[in-house]
Short mmCIF file of C-alpha atoms in Angstrom, two decimals:
data_model
loop_
_atom_site.label_atom_id
_atom_site.label_comp_id
_atom_site.label_asym_id
_atom_site.label_seq_id
_atom_site.Cartn_x
_atom_site.Cartn_y
_atom_site.Cartn_z
CA UNK A 1 -14.99 -12.34 5.14
CA UNK A 2 -11.49 -13.69 4.63
CA UNK A 3 -8.83 -11.26 3.84
CA UNK A 4 -6.27 -11.26 1.06
CA UNK A 5 -4.05 -14.32 1.19
CA UNK A 6 -0.58 -14.73 -0.11
CA UNK A 7 1.56 -17.84 -0.55
CA UNK A 8 4.15 -18.65 0.27
CA UNK A 9 4.92 -16.35 3.14
CA UNK A 10 8.73 -16.73 2.85
CA UNK A 11 10.96 -17.78 -0.06
CA UNK A 12 14.76 -18.15 -0.41
CA UNK A 13 16.12 -18.31 -3.89
CA UNK A 14 19.47 -17.91 -5.49
CA UNK A 15 20.58 -15.49 -8.22
CA UNK A 16 19.44 -16.52 -11.71
CA UNK A 17 16.41 -18.58 -10.47
CA UNK A 18 12.89 -17.64 -11.01
CA UNK A 19 10.03 -17.46 -8.53
CA UNK A 20 6.25 -17.37 -8.65
CA UNK A 21 4.14 -15.80 -5.92
CA UNK A 22 0.43 -16.32 -5.47
CA UNK A 23 -2.37 -14.05 -4.28
CA UNK A 24 -6.08 -14.74 -3.53
CA UNK A 25 -8.09 -11.63 -3.28
CA UNK A 26 -11.04 -10.88 -0.96
CA UNK A 27 -14.11 -12.71 -2.13
CA UNK A 28 -15.97 -10.52 -4.63
CA UNK A 29 -12.94 -8.38 -5.32
CA UNK A 30 -11.92 -8.48 -8.99
CA UNK A 31 -8.94 -6.26 -9.19
CA UNK A 32 -5.49 -7.29 -7.83
CA UNK A 33 -2.40 -5.09 -7.59
CA UNK A 34 1.14 -6.00 -6.66
CA UNK A 35 3.67 -3.82 -4.78
CA UNK A 36 7.30 -4.27 -3.90
CA UNK A 37 8.49 -2.99 -0.53
CA UNK A 38 12.21 -2.52 0.13
CA UNK A 39 14.03 -0.44 2.83
CA UNK A 40 15.74 1.62 0.15
CA UNK A 41 12.93 2.26 -2.36
CA UNK A 42 9.90 1.96 -0.07
CA UNK A 43 6.61 0.80 -1.53
CA UNK A 44 6.46 0.68 -5.32
CA UNK A 45 3.66 -0.29 -7.61
CA UNK A 46 4.33 -3.25 -9.95
CA UNK A 47 1.16 -3.83 -11.80
CA UNK A 48 -2.61 -4.22 -11.55
CA UNK A 49 -4.92 -6.83 -13.04
CA UNK A 50 -8.60 -6.87 -13.67
CA UNK A 51 -10.61 -9.29 -15.72
CA UNK A 52 -7.54 -11.28 -16.45
CA UNK A 53 -5.85 -8.39 -18.19
CA UNK A 54 -3.00 -6.10 -17.04
CA UNK A 55 -4.48 -2.64 -16.65
CA UNK A 56 -1.66 -0.70 -15.18
CA UNK A 57 2.12 -1.15 -14.97
CA UNK A 58 4.80 0.36 -12.83
CA UNK A 59 8.41 1.04 -13.76
CA UNK A 60 9.89 -2.40 -13.41
CA UNK A 61 11.91 -4.38 -15.87
CA UNK A 62 10.29 -7.15 -17.98
CA UNK A 63 11.60 -9.79 -15.66
CA UNK A 64 8.60 -8.98 -13.51
CA UNK A 65 5.39 -10.33 -14.90
CA UNK A 66 2.10 -11.36 -13.68
CA UNK A 67 -1.25 -12.91 -14.62
CA UNK A 68 -4.78 -13.17 -13.29
CA UNK A 69 -7.13 -16.08 -13.50
CA UNK A 70 -10.88 -16.17 -14.10
CA UNK A 71 -11.43 -16.53 -10.35
CA UNK A 72 -9.50 -13.30 -9.81
CA UNK A 73 -6.56 -15.03 -8.18
CA UNK A 74 -3.29 -13.67 -9.30
CA UNK A 75 0.30 -14.76 -9.65
CA UNK A 76 3.40 -12.70 -10.24
CA UNK A 77 6.62 -14.15 -11.57
CA UNK A 78 10.20 -12.86 -11.38
CA UNK A 79 12.73 -14.42 -13.66
CA UNK A 80 16.49 -14.35 -13.57
CA UNK A 81 16.50 -13.21 -9.93
CA UNK A 82 18.99 -10.51 -8.85
CA UNK A 83 20.11 -9.71 -5.31
CA UNK A 84 18.19 -6.44 -5.55
CA UNK A 85 14.94 -8.33 -5.93
CA UNK A 86 15.04 -9.28 -2.26
CA UNK A 87 11.89 -7.59 -0.88
CA UNK A 88 8.51 -7.95 0.66
CA UNK A 89 6.02 -8.42 -2.17
CA UNK A 90 2.49 -7.26 -1.28
CA UNK A 91 -0.71 -8.04 -3.01
CA UNK A 92 -3.74 -5.87 -2.67
CA UNK A 93 -7.29 -6.41 -3.80
CA UNK A 94 -10.05 -3.96 -4.72
CA UNK A 95 -13.65 -4.30 -5.84
CA UNK A 96 -13.20 -3.23 -9.48
CA UNK A 97 -11.26 -1.12 -11.89
CA UNK A 98 -12.51 2.29 -12.84
CA UNK A 99 -10.81 5.39 -14.37
CA UNK A 100 -11.34 7.46 -11.17
CA UNK A 101 -11.57 4.71 -8.62
CA UNK A 102 -12.49 5.53 -5.02
CA UNK A 103 -12.08 1.87 -4.01
CA UNK A 104 -9.92 0.99 -1.14
CA UNK A 105 -7.11 -1.44 -1.65
CA UNK A 106 -6.82 -4.16 1.01
CA UNK A 107 -3.46 -5.73 1.47
CA UNK A 108 -2.29 -9.28 2.11
CA UNK A 109 0.53 -10.19 4.62
CA UNK A 110 3.05 -10.27 1.85
CA UNK A 111 5.68 -12.76 0.62
CA UNK A 112 9.21 -12.19 1.94
CA UNK A 113 11.60 -13.04 -0.90
CA UNK A 114 15.34 -13.39 -0.14
CA UNK A 115 17.75 -13.79 -3.07
CA UNK A 116 21.15 -15.16 -2.18
CA UNK B 1 3.60 13.10 -11.49
CA UNK B 2 1.97 12.48 -8.10
CA UNK B 3 4.07 12.23 -5.00
CA UNK B 4 3.69 11.96 -1.23
CA UNK B 5 6.10 13.19 1.44
CA UNK B 6 6.29 12.11 5.01
CA UNK B 7 8.77 14.42 6.54
CA UNK B 8 9.41 12.58 9.73
CA UNK B 9 11.18 9.25 9.67
CA UNK B 10 10.20 8.64 13.25
CA UNK B 11 7.72 10.06 15.81
CA UNK B 12 8.18 9.42 19.49
CA UNK B 13 5.23 10.07 21.81
CA UNK B 14 4.35 9.14 25.38
CA UNK B 15 1.34 6.91 25.89
CA UNK B 16 -1.80 9.00 26.51
CA UNK B 17 -0.43 11.99 24.56
CA UNK B 18 -1.75 13.19 21.24
CA UNK B 19 -0.13 11.61 18.14
CA UNK B 20 0.27 13.39 14.81
CA UNK B 21 1.85 11.86 11.68
CA UNK B 22 2.53 14.35 8.92
CA UNK B 23 1.85 13.94 5.22
CA UNK B 24 1.94 16.27 2.21
CA UNK B 25 1.09 15.42 -1.25
CA UNK B 26 1.45 16.70 -4.79
CA UNK B 27 -0.99 15.81 -7.67
CA UNK B 28 -2.08 17.51 -10.80
CA UNK B 29 -5.80 17.08 -10.02
CA UNK B 30 -7.80 16.51 -6.95
CA UNK B 31 -6.38 13.76 -4.70
CA UNK B 32 -7.84 10.72 -3.09
CA UNK B 33 -5.76 10.14 0.11
CA UNK B 34 -5.25 7.16 2.26
CA UNK B 35 -3.50 6.13 5.49
CA UNK B 36 -2.27 2.60 6.10
CA UNK B 37 -0.41 1.08 9.14
CA UNK B 38 2.05 -1.75 9.01
CA UNK B 39 2.95 -3.94 11.99
CA UNK B 40 6.07 -6.09 11.95
CA UNK B 41 5.99 -8.97 9.52
CA UNK B 42 2.56 -7.91 8.38
CA UNK B 43 0.95 -6.30 5.36
CA UNK B 44 -0.57 -2.90 5.21
CA UNK B 45 -3.78 -2.38 7.17
CA UNK B 46 -6.22 0.28 6.00
CA UNK B 47 -6.97 3.08 8.46
CA UNK B 48 -8.92 5.70 6.55
CA UNK B 49 -9.40 7.59 3.38
CA UNK B 50 -10.37 11.06 2.01
CA UNK B 51 -12.33 11.14 -1.21
CA UNK B 52 -14.34 14.30 -0.95
CA UNK B 53 -16.61 16.15 1.57
CA UNK B 54 -15.73 16.88 5.17
CA UNK B 55 -12.15 17.71 5.68
CA UNK B 56 -11.96 15.70 8.91
CA UNK B 57 -12.04 11.97 8.24
CA UNK B 58 -12.52 9.44 11.02
CA UNK B 59 -11.13 5.97 10.69
CA UNK B 60 -10.28 2.78 12.60
CA UNK B 61 -8.89 2.44 16.04
CA UNK B 62 -9.57 6.04 17.01
CA UNK B 63 -7.52 7.62 14.28
CA UNK B 64 -8.61 10.63 12.22
CA UNK B 65 -7.07 12.77 9.51
CA UNK B 66 -7.49 16.29 8.41
CA UNK B 67 -7.40 17.24 4.75
CA UNK B 68 -6.04 20.70 4.11
CA UNK B 69 -6.20 21.67 0.40
CA UNK B 70 -4.37 24.92 0.71
CA UNK B 71 -1.45 23.30 2.51
CA UNK B 72 -1.75 20.04 0.46
CA UNK B 73 -1.56 18.10 3.66
CA UNK B 74 -3.28 15.13 5.10
CA UNK B 75 -2.03 14.65 8.65
CA UNK B 76 -2.96 11.58 10.73
CA UNK B 77 -3.97 12.22 14.28
CA UNK B 78 -5.05 10.30 17.42
CA UNK B 79 -6.02 12.20 20.54
CA UNK B 80 -4.48 9.66 23.00
CA UNK B 81 -1.79 7.25 21.83
CA UNK B 82 -1.47 3.69 22.98
CA UNK B 83 1.64 1.57 23.18
CA UNK B 84 -0.01 -0.78 20.62
CA UNK B 85 -0.09 2.11 18.12
CA UNK B 86 3.70 1.63 17.66
CA UNK B 87 4.04 0.71 14.05
CA UNK B 88 5.04 2.04 10.57
CA UNK B 89 2.53 4.45 9.04
CA UNK B 90 2.12 5.10 5.34
CA UNK B 91 0.32 7.91 3.58
CA UNK B 92 -0.74 7.26 -0.01
CA UNK B 93 -2.32 9.24 -2.83
CA UNK B 94 -4.28 8.53 -5.93
CA UNK B 95 -4.67 11.28 -8.54
CA UNK B 96 -8.36 11.62 -9.32
CA UNK B 97 -7.78 13.08 -12.77
CA UNK B 98 -4.88 10.96 -14.05
CA UNK B 99 -5.37 7.88 -12.10
CA UNK B 100 -6.32 4.65 -13.92
CA UNK B 101 -7.60 2.08 -11.56
CA UNK B 102 -6.47 1.62 -8.01
CA UNK B 103 -2.74 2.38 -8.16
CA UNK B 104 -1.46 4.06 -5.06
CA UNK B 105 1.66 6.28 -4.70
CA UNK B 106 3.08 5.93 -1.21
CA UNK B 107 5.19 8.11 1.10
CA UNK B 108 8.31 6.81 2.63
CA UNK B 109 6.62 5.82 5.90
CA UNK B 110 6.88 7.19 9.43
CA UNK B 111 7.80 4.93 12.37
CA UNK B 112 5.79 5.71 15.49
CA UNK B 113 7.11 4.74 18.87
CA UNK B 114 4.73 5.12 21.79
CA UNK B 115 6.50 4.79 25.15
CA UNK B 116 4.72 3.69 28.29
#
């Protein structure tokens, strides 16, 4: 079974621009989460989508948004890019969304975003 | 709020020697605990998880972890380290009581260097 795929793998943008990152979950997985990884802040949760609805949100400004499509694929968008948005953005997929989920999250290779 | 601490930024070990990576956690309820490994320019790779039951959890690539509720710890171990185990290791927790969905809270990571 193919793993989580993310496109593109690398992106270079300038301040003020916006960017869209894409994630395709493992076949059969319906929940997609996004994380930001930076050397200073480590791994931080952005949001989780299930059945095309945002179910969970981390502590990030409104410039960070996402969506999920009916085939469970997800995109995240960052508008008005800042230098501090430079990071590795990781997508993770899980089978479902439950209040006390024991599901494992499986991660994609990430998209490396550099903001100049 | 839930949190994870990995007290060692780096662990150095000789090939063939036992490897231990430490993790302590704080949650309001019972924890679900996970270990992931990250190789350079790659996403996070799932190693093992503790949900309930036996305190010793066996995972991929010969890794195991011991859950200790009284010490709120979940240390990762491998009896005989390989050079190929050199990577960045992350401990993560999900609060069983308060968690909604699959969100994980990660520790800061421990870099493991296995020398030949």
